[in-house]
Short mmCIF file of C-alpha atoms in Angstrom, two decimals:
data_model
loop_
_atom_site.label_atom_id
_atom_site.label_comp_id
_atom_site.label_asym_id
_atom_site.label_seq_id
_atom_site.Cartn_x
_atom_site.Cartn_y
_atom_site.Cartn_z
CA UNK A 1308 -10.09 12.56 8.06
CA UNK A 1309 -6.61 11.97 6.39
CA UNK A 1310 -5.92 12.44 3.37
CA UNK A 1311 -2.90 12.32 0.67
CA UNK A 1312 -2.54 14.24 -2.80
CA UNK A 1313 -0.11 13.76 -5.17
CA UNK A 1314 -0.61 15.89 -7.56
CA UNK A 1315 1.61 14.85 -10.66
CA UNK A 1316 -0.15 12.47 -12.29
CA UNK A 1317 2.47 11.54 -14.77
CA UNK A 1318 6.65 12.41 -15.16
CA UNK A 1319 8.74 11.63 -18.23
CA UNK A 1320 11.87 12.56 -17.43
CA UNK A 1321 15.68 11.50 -19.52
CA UNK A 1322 18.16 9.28 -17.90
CA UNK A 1323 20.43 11.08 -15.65
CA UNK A 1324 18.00 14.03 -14.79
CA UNK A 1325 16.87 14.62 -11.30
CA UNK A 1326 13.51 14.44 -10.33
CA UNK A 1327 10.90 15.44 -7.40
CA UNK A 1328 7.80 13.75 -6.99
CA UNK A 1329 5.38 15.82 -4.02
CA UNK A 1330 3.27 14.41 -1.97
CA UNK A 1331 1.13 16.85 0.49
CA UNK A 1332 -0.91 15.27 3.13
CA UNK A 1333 -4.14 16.55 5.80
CA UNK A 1334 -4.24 15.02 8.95
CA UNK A 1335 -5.59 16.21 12.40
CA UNK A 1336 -3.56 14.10 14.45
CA UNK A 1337 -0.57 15.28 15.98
CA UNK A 1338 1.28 11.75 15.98
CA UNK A 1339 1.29 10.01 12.19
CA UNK A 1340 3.63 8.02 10.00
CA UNK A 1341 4.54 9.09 6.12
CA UNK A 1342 5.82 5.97 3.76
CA UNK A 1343 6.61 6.24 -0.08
CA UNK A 1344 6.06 2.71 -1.96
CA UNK A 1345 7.62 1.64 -5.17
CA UNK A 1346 5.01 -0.39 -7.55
CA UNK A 1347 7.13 -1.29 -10.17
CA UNK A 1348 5.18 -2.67 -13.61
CA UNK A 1349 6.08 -6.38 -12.42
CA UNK A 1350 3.00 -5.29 -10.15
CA UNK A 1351 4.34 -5.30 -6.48
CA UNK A 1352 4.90 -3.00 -3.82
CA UNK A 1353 8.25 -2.24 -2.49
CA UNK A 1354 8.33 -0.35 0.42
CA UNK A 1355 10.67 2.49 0.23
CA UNK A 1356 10.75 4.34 4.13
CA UNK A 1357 8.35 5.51 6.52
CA UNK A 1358 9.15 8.42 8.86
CA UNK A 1359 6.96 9.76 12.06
CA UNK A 1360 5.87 13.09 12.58
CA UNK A 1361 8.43 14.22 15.13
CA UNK A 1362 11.30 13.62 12.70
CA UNK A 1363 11.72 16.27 10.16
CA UNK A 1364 15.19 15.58 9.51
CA UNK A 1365 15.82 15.05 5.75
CA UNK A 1366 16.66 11.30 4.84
CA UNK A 1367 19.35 10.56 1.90
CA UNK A 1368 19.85 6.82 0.76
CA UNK A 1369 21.99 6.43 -2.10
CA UNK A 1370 20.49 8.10 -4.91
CA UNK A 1371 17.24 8.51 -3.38
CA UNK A 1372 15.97 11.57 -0.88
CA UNK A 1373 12.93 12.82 1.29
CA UNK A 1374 12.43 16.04 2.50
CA UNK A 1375 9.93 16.16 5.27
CA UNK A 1376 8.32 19.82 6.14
CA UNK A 1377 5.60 19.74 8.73
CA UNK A 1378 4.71 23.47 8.08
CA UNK A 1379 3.34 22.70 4.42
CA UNK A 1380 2.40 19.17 5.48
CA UNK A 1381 4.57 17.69 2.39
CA UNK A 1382 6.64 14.58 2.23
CA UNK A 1383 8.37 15.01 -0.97
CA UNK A 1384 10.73 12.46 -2.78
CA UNK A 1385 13.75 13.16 -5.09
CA UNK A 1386 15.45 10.86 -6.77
CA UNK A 1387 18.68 11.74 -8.05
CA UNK A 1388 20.33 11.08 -11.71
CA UNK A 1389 17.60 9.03 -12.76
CA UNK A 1390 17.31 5.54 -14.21
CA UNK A 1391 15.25 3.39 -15.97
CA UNK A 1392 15.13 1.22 -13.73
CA UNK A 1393 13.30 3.71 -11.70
CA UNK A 1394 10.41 3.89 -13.82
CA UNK A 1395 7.46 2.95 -11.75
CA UNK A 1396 4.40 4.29 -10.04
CA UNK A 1397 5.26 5.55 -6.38
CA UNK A 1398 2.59 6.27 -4.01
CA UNK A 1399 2.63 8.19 -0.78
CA UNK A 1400 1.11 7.23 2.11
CA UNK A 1401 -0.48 8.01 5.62
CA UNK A 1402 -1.44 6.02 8.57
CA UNK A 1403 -2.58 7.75 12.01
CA UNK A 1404 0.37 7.16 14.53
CA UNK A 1405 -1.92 6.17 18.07
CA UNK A 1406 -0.91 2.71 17.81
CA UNK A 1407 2.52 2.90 16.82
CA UNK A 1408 2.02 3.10 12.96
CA UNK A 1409 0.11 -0.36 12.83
CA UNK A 1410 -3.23 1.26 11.10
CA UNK A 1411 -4.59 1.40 7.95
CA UNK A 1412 -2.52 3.09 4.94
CA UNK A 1413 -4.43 6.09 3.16
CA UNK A 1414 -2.69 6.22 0.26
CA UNK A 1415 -2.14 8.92 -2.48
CA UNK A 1416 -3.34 7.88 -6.11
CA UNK A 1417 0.11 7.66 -7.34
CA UNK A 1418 2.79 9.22 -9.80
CA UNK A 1419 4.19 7.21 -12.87
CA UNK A 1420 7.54 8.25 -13.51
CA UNK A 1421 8.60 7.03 -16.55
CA UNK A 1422 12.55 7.16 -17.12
CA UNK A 1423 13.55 7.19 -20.49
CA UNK A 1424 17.41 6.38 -22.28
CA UNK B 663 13.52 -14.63 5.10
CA UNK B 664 10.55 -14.89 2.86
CA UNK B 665 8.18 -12.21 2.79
CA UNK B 666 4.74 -11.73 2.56
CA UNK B 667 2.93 -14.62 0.47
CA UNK B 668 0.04 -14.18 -1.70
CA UNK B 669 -1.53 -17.18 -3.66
CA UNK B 670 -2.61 -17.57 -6.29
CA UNK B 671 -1.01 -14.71 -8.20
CA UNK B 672 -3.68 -14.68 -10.37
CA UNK B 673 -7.41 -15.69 -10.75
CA UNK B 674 -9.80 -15.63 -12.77
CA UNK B 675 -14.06 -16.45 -11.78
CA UNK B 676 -16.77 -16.59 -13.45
CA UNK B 677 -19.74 -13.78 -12.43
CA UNK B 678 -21.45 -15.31 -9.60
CA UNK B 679 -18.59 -17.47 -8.44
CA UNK B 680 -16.45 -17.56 -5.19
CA UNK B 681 -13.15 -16.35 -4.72
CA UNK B 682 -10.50 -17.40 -2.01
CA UNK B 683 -7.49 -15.28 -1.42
CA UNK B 684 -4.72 -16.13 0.78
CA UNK B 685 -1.95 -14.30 2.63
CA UNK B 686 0.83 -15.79 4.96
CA UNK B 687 2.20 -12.99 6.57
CA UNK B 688 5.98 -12.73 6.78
CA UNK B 689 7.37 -14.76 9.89
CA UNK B 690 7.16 -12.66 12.85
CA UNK B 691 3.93 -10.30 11.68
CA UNK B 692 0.68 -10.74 13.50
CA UNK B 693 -0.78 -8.27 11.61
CA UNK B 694 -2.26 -8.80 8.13
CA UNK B 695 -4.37 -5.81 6.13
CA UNK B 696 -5.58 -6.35 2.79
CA UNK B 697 -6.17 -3.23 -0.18
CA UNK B 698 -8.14 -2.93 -2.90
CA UNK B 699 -6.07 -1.37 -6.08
CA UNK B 700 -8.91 -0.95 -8.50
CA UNK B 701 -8.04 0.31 -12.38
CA UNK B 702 -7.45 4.54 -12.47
CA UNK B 703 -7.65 4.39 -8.63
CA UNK B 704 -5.31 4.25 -5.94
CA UNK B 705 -4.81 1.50 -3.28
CA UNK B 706 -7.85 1.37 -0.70
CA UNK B 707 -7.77 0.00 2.68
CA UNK B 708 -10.14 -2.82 3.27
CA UNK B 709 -9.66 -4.61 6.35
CA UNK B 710 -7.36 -5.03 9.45
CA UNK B 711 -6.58 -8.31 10.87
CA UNK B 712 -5.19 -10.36 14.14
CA UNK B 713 -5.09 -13.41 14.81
CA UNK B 714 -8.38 -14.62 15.56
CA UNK B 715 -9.42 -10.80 15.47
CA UNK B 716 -10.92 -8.70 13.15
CA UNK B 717 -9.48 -4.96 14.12
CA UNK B 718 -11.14 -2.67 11.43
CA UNK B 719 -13.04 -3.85 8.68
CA UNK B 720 -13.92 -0.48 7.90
CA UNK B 721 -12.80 -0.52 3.85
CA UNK B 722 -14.78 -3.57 3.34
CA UNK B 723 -18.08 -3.94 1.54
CA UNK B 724 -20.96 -4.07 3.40
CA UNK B 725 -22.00 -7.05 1.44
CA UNK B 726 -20.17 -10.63 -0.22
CA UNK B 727 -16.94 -9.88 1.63
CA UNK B 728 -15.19 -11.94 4.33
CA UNK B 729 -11.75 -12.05 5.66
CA UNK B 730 -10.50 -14.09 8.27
CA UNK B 731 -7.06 -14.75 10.10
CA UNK B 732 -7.24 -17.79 11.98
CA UNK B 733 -5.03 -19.23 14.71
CA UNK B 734 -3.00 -20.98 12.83
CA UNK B 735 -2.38 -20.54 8.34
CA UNK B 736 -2.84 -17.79 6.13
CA UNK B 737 -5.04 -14.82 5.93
CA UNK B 738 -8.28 -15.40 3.32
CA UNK B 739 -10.01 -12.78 2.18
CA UNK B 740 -13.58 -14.16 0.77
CA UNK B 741 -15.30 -13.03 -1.96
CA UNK B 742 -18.63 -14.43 -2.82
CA UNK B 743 -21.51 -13.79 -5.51
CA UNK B 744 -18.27 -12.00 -7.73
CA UNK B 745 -19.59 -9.37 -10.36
CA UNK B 746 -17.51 -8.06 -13.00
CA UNK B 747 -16.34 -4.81 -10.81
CA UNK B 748 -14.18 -7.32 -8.10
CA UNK B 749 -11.69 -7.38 -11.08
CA UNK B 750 -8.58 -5.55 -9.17
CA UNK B 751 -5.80 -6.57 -7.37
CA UNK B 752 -5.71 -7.25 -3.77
CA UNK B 753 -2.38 -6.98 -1.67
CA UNK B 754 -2.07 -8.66 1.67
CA UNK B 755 0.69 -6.69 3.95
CA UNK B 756 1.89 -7.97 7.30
CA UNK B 757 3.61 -6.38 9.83
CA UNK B 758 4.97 -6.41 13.62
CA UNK B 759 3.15 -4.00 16.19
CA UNK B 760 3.64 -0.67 15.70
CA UNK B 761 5.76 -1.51 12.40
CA UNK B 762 5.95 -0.75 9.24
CA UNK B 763 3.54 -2.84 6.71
CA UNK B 764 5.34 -5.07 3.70
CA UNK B 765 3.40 -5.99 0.73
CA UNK B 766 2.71 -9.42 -1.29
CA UNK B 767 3.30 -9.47 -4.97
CA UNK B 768 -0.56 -9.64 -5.13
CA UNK B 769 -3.50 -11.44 -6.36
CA UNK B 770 -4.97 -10.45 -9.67
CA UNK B 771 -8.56 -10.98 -9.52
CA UNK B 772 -10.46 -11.01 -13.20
CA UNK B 773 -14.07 -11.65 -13.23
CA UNK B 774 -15.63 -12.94 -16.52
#
């Protein structure tokens, strides 16, 4: 069975800090997909990236990063000098990678980051 | 390039009622899946959809719940007999094969 934990609940963090939000993930399959979603509190879901399992190389866009390590099975997501506008619930996600990705998302429970001025 | 579609944004039955969700995939998906995001609980899978097919339904209740992608138009997800605890909101995604999967803004479902 697959599952995701993300294990911060909550994050208040001050404009301008940096911040790490972990996501670790179980899985017995050797091919899978990771994805981190935004959910804003306008109340939709912005997807953010998706990487496969064969790809460990660390991702960068703009102020935004993922760091990939099979060998703790974590997908972890830093977003750098913060913003309110950042402020939203991001969830982590899992889907088995046999046919191509197109499966059902198992999805962590969430963390609220909360950015504040 | 619109995206996914979800109407109406919001909803609201009486206990015992019907509700009627719909999701037009963005142009180019055949695939639609629809989630559950249920107050202090995550986003749960319910059901998998092609056209004409159903590819894994197996999120959904056993019992009241439908979905359907026909030929041609949206997605519906069916919910009949609604009790209090079908108050959540349901996202439609849609993607290519073997693609990534882009979410609606969501229907918020409230259940007097």
């Amino acid at each position: 069975a697959q599952k995701v934990t993300q294990a911060q609940t909550e994050i208040s963090v001050v404009e301008k800090e940096d911040v790490t939000l972990d996501c670790v993930y179980e899985t017995r399959d050797t091919t899978y997909y990771l994805f981190w979603y935004k959910q804003p509190p306008s109340g939709e879901l912005v997807f953010l990236i998706r990487r496969n399992s064969f790809d460990e190389q660390n991702e960068i866009s703009g102020r935004y990063s993922w760091n990939f390590q099979k060998s703790t099975s974590s997908f972890n997501f830093t977003i750098t000098a913060s913003q309110v506008v950042d402020s939203a619930v991001y969830f982590c996600a899992l889907t088995r990678g046999e046919q191509g990705g197109s499966e059902k998302l198992v999805f962590g429970k969430g963390t609220k980051l909360t950015v504040n001025p | 390039n619109a995206g996914v579609m979800q109407n109406p944004r919001h909803l609201v039955r009486r206990r015992g009622q019907e509700a009627r969700l719909r999701c037009s995939p963005m142009k180019g998906h055949s695939h639609v899946y629809w989630y559950r995001q249920l107050p202090e609980e995550g986003l749960k899978f319910m059901v998998y959809l092609q056209k004409e097919n159903i590819i894994d339904e197996s999120g959904m209740p056993k019992e009241r719940f439908s979905a359907e992608f026909p030929k041609e138009g949206p997605s519906i997800l069916r919910i009949q007999q609604v009790v209090r605890g079908d108050s959540a909101a349901y996202f439609c995604a849609s993607s290519p094969p073997a693609g990534t999967q882009y979410f609606g803004p969501g229907t918020r479902l409230t259940v007097l």
